[in-house]
Amino acid sequence: MITSSSSSRNQRAFIYRAGVRLAGTVVACDAAAGSDLVFLSHAAVLGARGRRALPRVGGSRRQILATEATLSLLGPFGDRLRAQALVAPFGRPFALGDLRLEIFPSGFMPGAASLLCERDGRRIVYAGPVGEGYELRAADALCLDARFATRQIVFPARAAAEESLRRLARDGAMGAAPLLLIEPLALAPVIARVLGSAGVPLRAHRAILDAVAAFREVDGQSTYPTVQRFAGRLTENEALLWPAEARPPSQGGQVQARRMVFVSPRVGSAARLRLSGADALTFPFGADFDQLARYVEATGAGEVALSGAPDDELAELLRGRGLDAYRIGPPRQIDLFQAA
């Protein structure tokens, strides 16, 4: 294991202060306070508290760097940010003082992006959360969203997870219409798209209706299905989508044998819900331990900051490969993305 001295730590590319910051620059990433330029990697990153704080902090000099899709998914809040937003397309580098910046697809959700910052010949990448369809950039220093960086979480192949969802829907044809408790909320439009493409009629909580509508507007009208609002009744061939954090609906109505299934990338939360009578389905959303390790190797980075990592497992693995790997975040590793 490599142990860095105090002086080497001071030279690291990333520091944490109300978000990840690129040391020695005016750039902060997914931060709710301070700095002159705040890069938002995706629309769900800050949660309600961060959205309230962001426009008030920093004065007139502050700018928000984001994609057009991210601002659109933020709804009215995104509209308020447009006056101070620097909207950048993927793959078109631009200069900011002595910095050369480029945003490129992270694959996490519509509009989600990673940021490359080049300065004095050094390539620094804030990747944020990465998902299917991400692009890579070579990096000297890399910061990753590592919320799922534990060996206890192993994502199934996407095709297998989608087939499991379709099997749940087929159960509805046999009188056990599924109630899918989904976490995080940003996963709900993905679940709706998979089931809608299989011809499953869907009803949902209002928050999920709004999320699906926003994704449909940004990502193409034909990509996401029409979802009906749940008004207390569910027929046997329908599936009900519900935020896991919301109180589940009562078991009354037309369907008496409703199957409750927790759908999430978080197996720990799923285990707790099993105790209360819910089944669990792990659905990939982001990158798990092995996927993150492969991503780091592909970038060639020698310094790796892990944001939101639940423990030191991945950092220790990377240090064993000779990298300067470390966890970064607030005290107790409070998950910046927990409201995503």
Tab-separated table of C-alpha atoms in Angstrom:
chain	number	residue	atom	x	y	z
A	1	MET	CA	0.000	0.000	0.000
A	2	ILE	CA	1.311	3.446	-0.913
A	3	THR	CA	1.190	6.002	1.876
A	4	SER	CA	1.324	9.584	0.651
A	5	SER	CA	3.091	12.295	2.596
A	6	SER	CA	1.390	15.533	3.573
A	7	SER	CA	3.189	17.403	0.773
A	8	SER	CA	2.075	14.898	-1.883
A	9	ARG	CA	-1.522	15.103	-0.658
A	10	ASN	CA	-1.365	18.879	-1.040
A	11	GLN	CA	-0.455	18.368	-4.694
A	12	ARG	CA	-3.418	16.167	-5.456
A	13	ALA	CA	-5.769	17.275	-8.221
A	14	PHE	CA	-8.980	17.050	-6.167
A	15	ILE	CA	-10.115	18.502	-2.870
A	16	TYR	CA	-13.529	18.406	-1.205
A	17	ARG	CA	-15.444	21.445	0.017
A	18	ALA	CA	-19.241	21.238	-0.402
A	19	GLY	CA	-18.465	19.213	-3.499
A	20	VAL	CA	-15.404	18.093	-5.452
A	21	ARG	CA	-13.076	20.875	-6.558
A	22	LEU	CA	-10.206	20.901	-9.019
A	23	ALA	CA	-7.313	22.133	-6.901
A	24	GLY	CA	-5.782	25.434	-7.991
A	25	THR	CA	-8.656	26.283	-10.367
A	26	VAL	CA	-12.029	28.050	-10.220
A	27	VAL	CA	-13.834	24.811	-11.135
A	28	ALA	CA	-16.049	22.866	-8.732
A	29	CYS	CA	-17.937	19.716	-9.674
A	30	ASP	CA	-21.410	18.834	-8.389
A	31	ALA	CA	-20.949	21.424	-5.652
A	32	ALA	CA	-23.682	23.377	-3.883
A	33	ALA	CA	-21.503	26.251	-2.657
A	34	GLY	CA	-18.608	28.479	-3.641
A	35	SER	CA	-16.381	28.626	-6.742
A	36	ASP	CA	-16.777	30.617	-9.958
A	37	LEU	CA	-17.672	27.700	-12.262
A	38	VAL	CA	-19.779	24.757	-11.104
A	39	PHE	CA	-19.984	21.723	-13.356
A	40	LEU	CA	-23.181	19.683	-12.970
A	41	SER	CA	-22.572	16.129	-14.167
A	42	HIS	CA	-26.262	15.147	-14.295
A	43	ALA	CA	-29.716	16.423	-13.403
A	44	ALA	CA	-30.258	14.383	-10.226
A	45	VAL	CA	-26.940	15.117	-8.568
A	46	LEU	CA	-27.693	17.777	-5.969
A	47	GLY	CA	-31.113	16.858	-4.616
A	48	ALA	CA	-33.653	19.373	-3.342
A	49	ARG	CA	-31.336	20.998	-0.778
A	50	GLY	CA	-28.578	21.624	-3.311
A	51	ARG	CA	-31.035	23.002	-5.875
A	52	ARG	CA	-32.265	25.539	-3.331
A	53	ALA	CA	-28.743	26.593	-2.371
A	54	LEU	CA	-27.071	26.768	-5.769
A	55	PRO	CA	-28.610	29.948	-7.218
A	56	ARG	CA	-28.038	31.948	-4.012
A	57	VAL	CA	-24.342	31.256	-3.467
A	58	GLY	CA	-21.439	32.901	-5.243
A	59	GLY	CA	-22.983	36.101	-6.546
A	60	SER	CA	-23.150	37.287	-10.134
A	61	ARG	CA	-19.749	35.846	-11.098
A	62	ARG	CA	-20.859	32.251	-10.687
A	63	GLN	CA	-21.538	30.215	-13.808
A	64	ILE	CA	-23.039	26.757	-14.175
A	65	LEU	CA	-21.500	24.387	-16.727
A	66	ALA	CA	-23.953	21.736	-17.922
A	67	THR	CA	-25.496	20.166	-20.987
A	68	GLU	CA	-28.747	21.393	-22.474
A	69	ALA	CA	-30.402	18.077	-21.524
A	70	THR	CA	-29.338	18.410	-17.890
A	71	LEU	CA	-30.820	21.906	-17.632
A	72	SER	CA	-34.031	20.687	-19.269
A	73	LEU	CA	-34.367	17.759	-16.861
A	74	LEU	CA	-34.005	20.187	-13.958
A	75	GLY	CA	-37.321	21.744	-15.030
A	76	PRO	CA	-38.190	25.177	-13.567
A	77	PHE	CA	-34.978	25.155	-11.540
A	78	GLY	CA	-32.975	24.635	-14.732
A	79	ASP	CA	-34.840	27.490	-16.383
A	80	ARG	CA	-33.795	29.801	-13.541
A	81	LEU	CA	-30.177	28.732	-13.968
A	82	ARG	CA	-30.052	29.533	-17.694
A	83	ALA	CA	-29.161	33.186	-17.126
A	84	GLN	CA	-25.901	32.055	-15.514
A	85	ALA	CA	-25.409	28.798	-17.411
A	86	LEU	CA	-22.591	27.930	-19.775
A	87	VAL	CA	-24.232	25.273	-21.955
A	88	ALA	CA	-21.671	23.101	-23.701
A	89	PRO	CA	-22.161	20.318	-26.251
A	90	PHE	CA	-20.332	17.010	-25.990
A	91	GLY	CA	-16.852	16.739	-27.477
A	92	ARG	CA	-16.182	20.420	-28.222
A	93	PRO	CA	-13.240	21.702	-26.141
A	94	PHE	CA	-13.166	25.346	-25.115
A	95	ALA	CA	-10.802	27.602	-23.211
A	96	LEU	CA	-11.400	29.197	-19.820
A	97	GLY	CA	-8.364	31.289	-18.924
A	98	ASP	CA	-5.426	28.883	-18.865
A	99	LEU	CA	-7.753	25.849	-18.722
A	100	ARG	CA	-8.891	23.737	-21.650
A	101	LEU	CA	-12.235	22.129	-20.836
A	102	GLU	CA	-14.271	19.439	-22.575
A	103	ILE	CA	-17.414	17.640	-21.501
A	104	PHE	CA	-18.176	14.172	-22.869
A	105	PRO	CA	-20.865	11.515	-22.301
A	106	SER	CA	-20.778	9.574	-19.037
A	107	GLY	CA	-23.689	7.308	-20.013
A	108	PHE	CA	-25.361	7.616	-16.606
A	109	MET	CA	-28.637	9.209	-17.753
A	110	PRO	CA	-29.787	11.586	-20.523
A	111	GLY	CA	-27.489	14.600	-20.660
A	112	ALA	CA	-25.072	13.181	-18.082
A	113	ALA	CA	-21.457	14.204	-18.671
A	114	SER	CA	-17.900	13.876	-17.476
A	115	LEU	CA	-15.436	16.787	-17.520
A	116	LEU	CA	-11.885	16.886	-18.855
A	117	CYS	CA	-9.704	19.762	-17.672
A	118	GLU	CA	-6.247	20.260	-19.201
A	119	ARG	CA	-3.771	22.598	-17.569
A	120	ASP	CA	0.013	22.851	-17.953
A	121	GLY	CA	0.060	19.547	-19.796
A	122	ARG	CA	-1.852	17.669	-17.073
A	123	ARG	CA	-5.147	15.941	-17.884
A	124	ILE	CA	-7.674	15.899	-15.031
A	125	VAL	CA	-10.999	14.095	-15.443
A	126	TYR	CA	-14.015	14.417	-13.181
A	127	ALA	CA	-16.018	11.416	-14.400
A	128	GLY	CA	-18.897	11.521	-11.909
A	129	PRO	CA	-21.155	8.465	-12.145
A	130	VAL	CA	-20.644	6.392	-15.293
A	131	GLY	CA	-23.069	4.029	-16.983
A	132	GLU	CA	-23.612	2.173	-20.228
A	133	GLY	CA	-22.485	4.117	-23.273
A	134	TYR	CA	-19.837	6.188	-21.502
A	135	GLU	CA	-16.903	7.657	-23.399
A	136	LEU	CA	-13.333	7.547	-22.138
A	137	ARG	CA	-10.598	10.148	-22.011
A	138	ALA	CA	-6.992	9.486	-21.039
A	139	ALA	CA	-6.238	11.053	-17.670
A	140	ASP	CA	-3.388	11.764	-15.289
A	141	ALA	CA	-5.827	12.301	-12.414
A	142	LEU	CA	-9.369	10.936	-12.196
A	143	CYS	CA	-12.334	11.405	-9.853
A	144	LEU	CA	-15.115	8.796	-9.946
A	145	ASP	CA	-18.492	8.457	-8.304
A	146	ALA	CA	-17.825	5.270	-6.339
A	147	ARG	CA	-21.082	4.883	-4.436
A	148	PHE	CA	-21.320	1.212	-5.494
A	149	ALA	CA	-17.622	0.423	-4.990
A	150	THR	CA	-18.075	-2.589	-2.728
A	151	ARG	CA	-17.747	-6.250	-3.592
A	152	GLN	CA	-21.138	-6.827	-1.986
A	153	ILE	CA	-22.736	-5.161	-5.011
A	154	VAL	CA	-22.465	-7.016	-8.308
A	155	PHE	CA	-24.685	-5.769	-11.099
A	156	PRO	CA	-26.281	-8.351	-13.366
A	157	ALA	CA	-25.875	-7.955	-17.104
A	158	ARG	CA	-28.298	-5.340	-18.391
A	159	ALA	CA	-30.072	-7.834	-20.665
A	160	ALA	CA	-30.604	-10.235	-17.749
A	161	ALA	CA	-31.976	-7.472	-15.511
A	162	GLU	CA	-34.401	-6.367	-18.207
A	163	GLU	CA	-35.601	-9.953	-18.727
A	164	SER	CA	-36.238	-10.227	-14.969
A	165	LEU	CA	-38.421	-7.117	-15.199
A	166	ARG	CA	-40.387	-8.600	-18.083
A	167	ARG	CA	-40.944	-11.795	-16.085
A	168	LEU	CA	-42.400	-9.702	-13.265
A	169	ALA	CA	-44.782	-8.123	-15.751
A	170	ARG	CA	-45.863	-11.543	-16.993
A	171	ASP	CA	-46.804	-12.392	-13.396
A	172	GLY	CA	-49.421	-9.650	-13.703
A	173	ALA	CA	-51.209	-11.660	-16.355
A	174	MET	CA	-51.640	-14.378	-13.722
A	175	GLY	CA	-53.361	-12.107	-11.207
A	176	ALA	CA	-50.368	-10.825	-9.232
A	177	ALA	CA	-49.885	-7.338	-10.648
A	178	PRO	CA	-46.457	-6.125	-9.475
A	179	LEU	CA	-45.910	-3.065	-7.317
A	180	LEU	CA	-42.355	-1.960	-8.143
A	181	LEU	CA	-40.719	0.184	-5.450
A	182	ILE	CA	-37.961	2.006	-7.327
A	183	GLU	CA	-34.820	3.640	-5.914
A	184	PRO	CA	-33.377	6.063	-6.961
A	185	LEU	CA	-36.140	8.046	-8.644
A	186	ALA	CA	-33.949	8.668	-11.716
A	187	LEU	CA	-34.065	4.906	-12.379
A	188	ALA	CA	-37.861	4.952	-12.791
A	189	PRO	CA	-37.921	6.178	-16.427
A	190	VAL	CA	-35.500	3.373	-17.332
A	191	ILE	CA	-37.804	0.799	-15.722
A	192	ALA	CA	-40.809	2.355	-17.493
A	193	ARG	CA	-39.040	2.175	-20.844
A	194	VAL	CA	-38.167	-1.511	-20.432
A	195	LEU	CA	-41.699	-2.497	-19.414
A	196	GLY	CA	-43.366	-0.184	-21.924
A	197	SER	CA	-41.366	-1.684	-24.786
A	198	ALA	CA	-42.697	-5.095	-23.704
A	199	GLY	CA	-46.267	-3.816	-23.993
A	200	VAL	CA	-46.944	-3.675	-20.248
A	201	PRO	CA	-49.610	-1.096	-19.244
A	202	LEU	CA	-48.167	1.125	-16.517
A	203	ARG	CA	-49.531	3.245	-13.691
A	204	ALA	CA	-47.366	5.301	-11.377
A	205	HIS	CA	-46.952	7.790	-8.546
A	206	ARG	CA	-47.041	11.444	-9.679
A	207	ALA	CA	-43.278	11.884	-9.097
A	208	ILE	CA	-42.579	9.047	-11.526
A	209	LEU	CA	-45.060	10.430	-14.057
A	210	ASP	CA	-43.158	13.724	-13.989
A	211	ALA	CA	-39.781	11.987	-14.320
A	212	VAL	CA	-40.897	9.883	-17.296
A	213	ALA	CA	-42.397	12.936	-19.001
A	214	ALA	CA	-39.161	14.898	-18.537
A	215	PHE	CA	-37.031	12.052	-19.914
A	216	ARG	CA	-39.404	11.657	-22.871
A	217	GLU	CA	-39.105	15.348	-23.743
A	218	VAL	CA	-35.298	15.311	-23.571
A	219	ASP	CA	-34.534	11.864	-24.981
A	220	GLY	CA	-37.113	11.480	-27.734
A	221	GLN	CA	-40.892	11.221	-27.794
A	222	SER	CA	-40.992	7.548	-28.872
A	223	THR	CA	-38.431	6.280	-26.359
A	224	TYR	CA	-40.566	6.318	-23.216
A	225	PRO	CA	-44.117	4.966	-22.863
A	226	THR	CA	-47.281	6.677	-21.769
A	227	VAL	CA	-47.804	6.107	-18.037
A	228	GLN	CA	-51.133	6.617	-16.290
A	229	ARG	CA	-51.498	8.092	-12.825
A	230	PHE	CA	-52.471	5.604	-10.111
A	231	ALA	CA	-55.827	6.523	-8.585
A	232	GLY	CA	-56.310	3.628	-6.193
A	233	ARG	CA	-57.240	0.862	-8.647
A	234	LEU	CA	-55.042	-1.498	-10.622
A	235	THR	CA	-56.116	-4.134	-13.110
A	236	GLU	CA	-54.484	-7.527	-13.394
A	237	ASN	CA	-52.446	-6.746	-16.513
A	238	GLU	CA	-50.951	-3.484	-15.182
A	239	ALA	CA	-47.737	-2.802	-13.278
A	240	LEU	CA	-47.513	-0.036	-10.685
A	241	LEU	CA	-44.328	2.051	-10.391
A	242	TRP	CA	-43.737	3.742	-7.028
A	243	PRO	CA	-40.840	5.679	-5.418
A	244	ALA	CA	-39.285	3.498	-2.706
A	245	GLU	CA	-39.046	6.508	-0.397
A	246	ALA	CA	-42.799	7.185	-0.604
A	247	ARG	CA	-45.405	5.407	1.494
A	248	PRO	CA	-46.638	2.396	-0.529
A	249	PRO	CA	-50.290	2.482	-1.607
A	250	SER	CA	-52.811	0.345	0.227
A	251	GLN	CA	-53.439	-3.179	-0.967
A	252	GLY	CA	-57.098	-2.505	-1.761
A	253	GLY	CA	-58.620	-2.071	-5.210
A	254	GLN	CA	-59.277	-4.612	-7.895
A	255	VAL	CA	-56.072	-6.603	-7.486
A	256	GLN	CA	-55.953	-8.583	-4.246
A	257	ALA	CA	-52.655	-10.450	-4.720
A	258	ARG	CA	-50.233	-7.640	-5.501
A	259	ARG	CA	-46.555	-8.635	-5.548
A	260	MET	CA	-44.238	-6.008	-4.011
A	261	VAL	CA	-40.737	-5.847	-5.500
A	262	PHE	CA	-37.930	-3.441	-4.572
A	263	VAL	CA	-35.992	-2.449	-7.733
A	264	SER	CA	-32.647	-0.788	-7.044
A	265	PRO	CA	-28.896	-1.095	-7.555
A	266	ARG	CA	-28.515	-1.110	-3.743
A	267	VAL	CA	-28.600	-4.690	-2.499
A	268	GLY	CA	-28.212	-3.600	1.143
A	269	SER	CA	-31.447	-1.638	1.010
A	270	ALA	CA	-33.075	-4.523	-0.835
A	271	ALA	CA	-32.174	-6.911	1.979
A	272	ARG	CA	-33.877	-4.652	4.504
A	273	LEU	CA	-37.028	-4.491	2.430
A	274	ARG	CA	-37.179	-8.284	2.173
A	275	LEU	CA	-37.729	-8.325	5.922
A	276	SER	CA	-40.889	-6.254	5.442
A	277	GLY	CA	-42.322	-8.611	2.848
A	278	ALA	CA	-40.880	-7.241	-0.403
A	279	ASP	CA	-38.885	-9.186	-2.946
A	280	ALA	CA	-35.829	-7.515	-4.453
A	281	LEU	CA	-34.453	-7.075	-7.948
A	282	THR	CA	-30.978	-5.623	-8.481
A	283	PHE	CA	-31.000	-3.366	-11.545
A	284	PRO	CA	-27.755	-1.787	-12.789
A	285	PHE	CA	-27.575	1.993	-12.546
A	286	GLY	CA	-24.053	3.364	-12.607
A	287	ALA	CA	-20.990	1.124	-12.214
A	288	ASP	CA	-20.172	-1.591	-9.695
A	289	PHE	CA	-16.805	-2.485	-8.147
A	290	ASP	CA	-15.300	-4.392	-11.076
A	291	GLN	CA	-16.652	-1.961	-13.666
A	292	LEU	CA	-15.092	0.967	-11.822
A	293	ALA	CA	-11.739	-0.834	-11.590
A	294	ARG	CA	-11.789	-1.468	-15.341
A	295	TYR	CA	-12.706	2.152	-16.037
A	296	VAL	CA	-9.760	3.408	-13.969
A	297	GLU	CA	-7.367	1.077	-15.797
A	298	ALA	CA	-8.650	2.206	-19.203
A	299	THR	CA	-7.986	5.885	-18.439
A	300	GLY	CA	-4.380	5.280	-17.407
A	301	ALA	CA	-4.756	7.611	-14.421
A	302	GLY	CA	-2.063	7.571	-11.742
A	303	GLU	CA	-4.183	9.486	-9.205
A	304	VAL	CA	-7.737	8.350	-8.457
A	305	ALA	CA	-10.198	10.082	-6.111
A	306	LEU	CA	-13.240	8.010	-5.138
A	307	SER	CA	-16.291	10.112	-4.291
A	308	GLY	CA	-18.931	8.565	-2.055
A	309	ALA	CA	-17.118	5.212	-1.725
A	310	PRO	CA	-18.704	3.148	1.096
A	311	ASP	CA	-15.346	1.767	2.251
A	312	ASP	CA	-11.666	1.458	1.293
A	313	GLU	CA	-11.939	-1.755	-0.781
A	314	LEU	CA	-11.484	-0.185	-4.186
A	315	ALA	CA	-8.886	2.319	-2.981
A	316	GLU	CA	-6.827	-0.522	-1.524
A	317	LEU	CA	-7.072	-2.500	-4.767
A	318	LEU	CA	-5.886	0.494	-6.785
A	319	ARG	CA	-3.083	1.306	-4.340
A	320	GLY	CA	-1.931	-2.283	-4.739
A	321	ARG	CA	-1.553	-1.516	-8.452
A	322	GLY	CA	0.699	1.416	-7.667
A	323	LEU	CA	-1.878	4.208	-7.969
A	324	ASP	CA	-2.423	7.104	-5.587
A	325	ALA	CA	-6.035	6.207	-4.744
A	326	TYR	CA	-8.045	7.847	-1.972
A	327	ARG	CA	-11.600	8.466	-0.839
A	328	ILE	CA	-12.918	11.991	-1.071
A	329	GLY	CA	-16.024	13.492	0.465
A	330	PRO	CA	-17.536	15.060	3.563
A	331	PRO	CA	-17.127	13.565	7.053
A	332	ARG	CA	-18.627	10.067	7.402
A	333	GLN	CA	-18.800	9.846	3.598
A	334	ILE	CA	-22.331	11.251	3.426
A	335	ASP	CA	-23.628	10.309	-0.038
A	336	LEU	CA	-23.900	13.457	-2.173
A	337	PHE	CA	-26.089	11.502	-4.589
A	338	GLN	CA	-28.501	9.904	-2.098
A	339	ALA	CA	-31.425	11.986	-3.366
A	340	ALA	CA	-30.700	11.135	-6.997
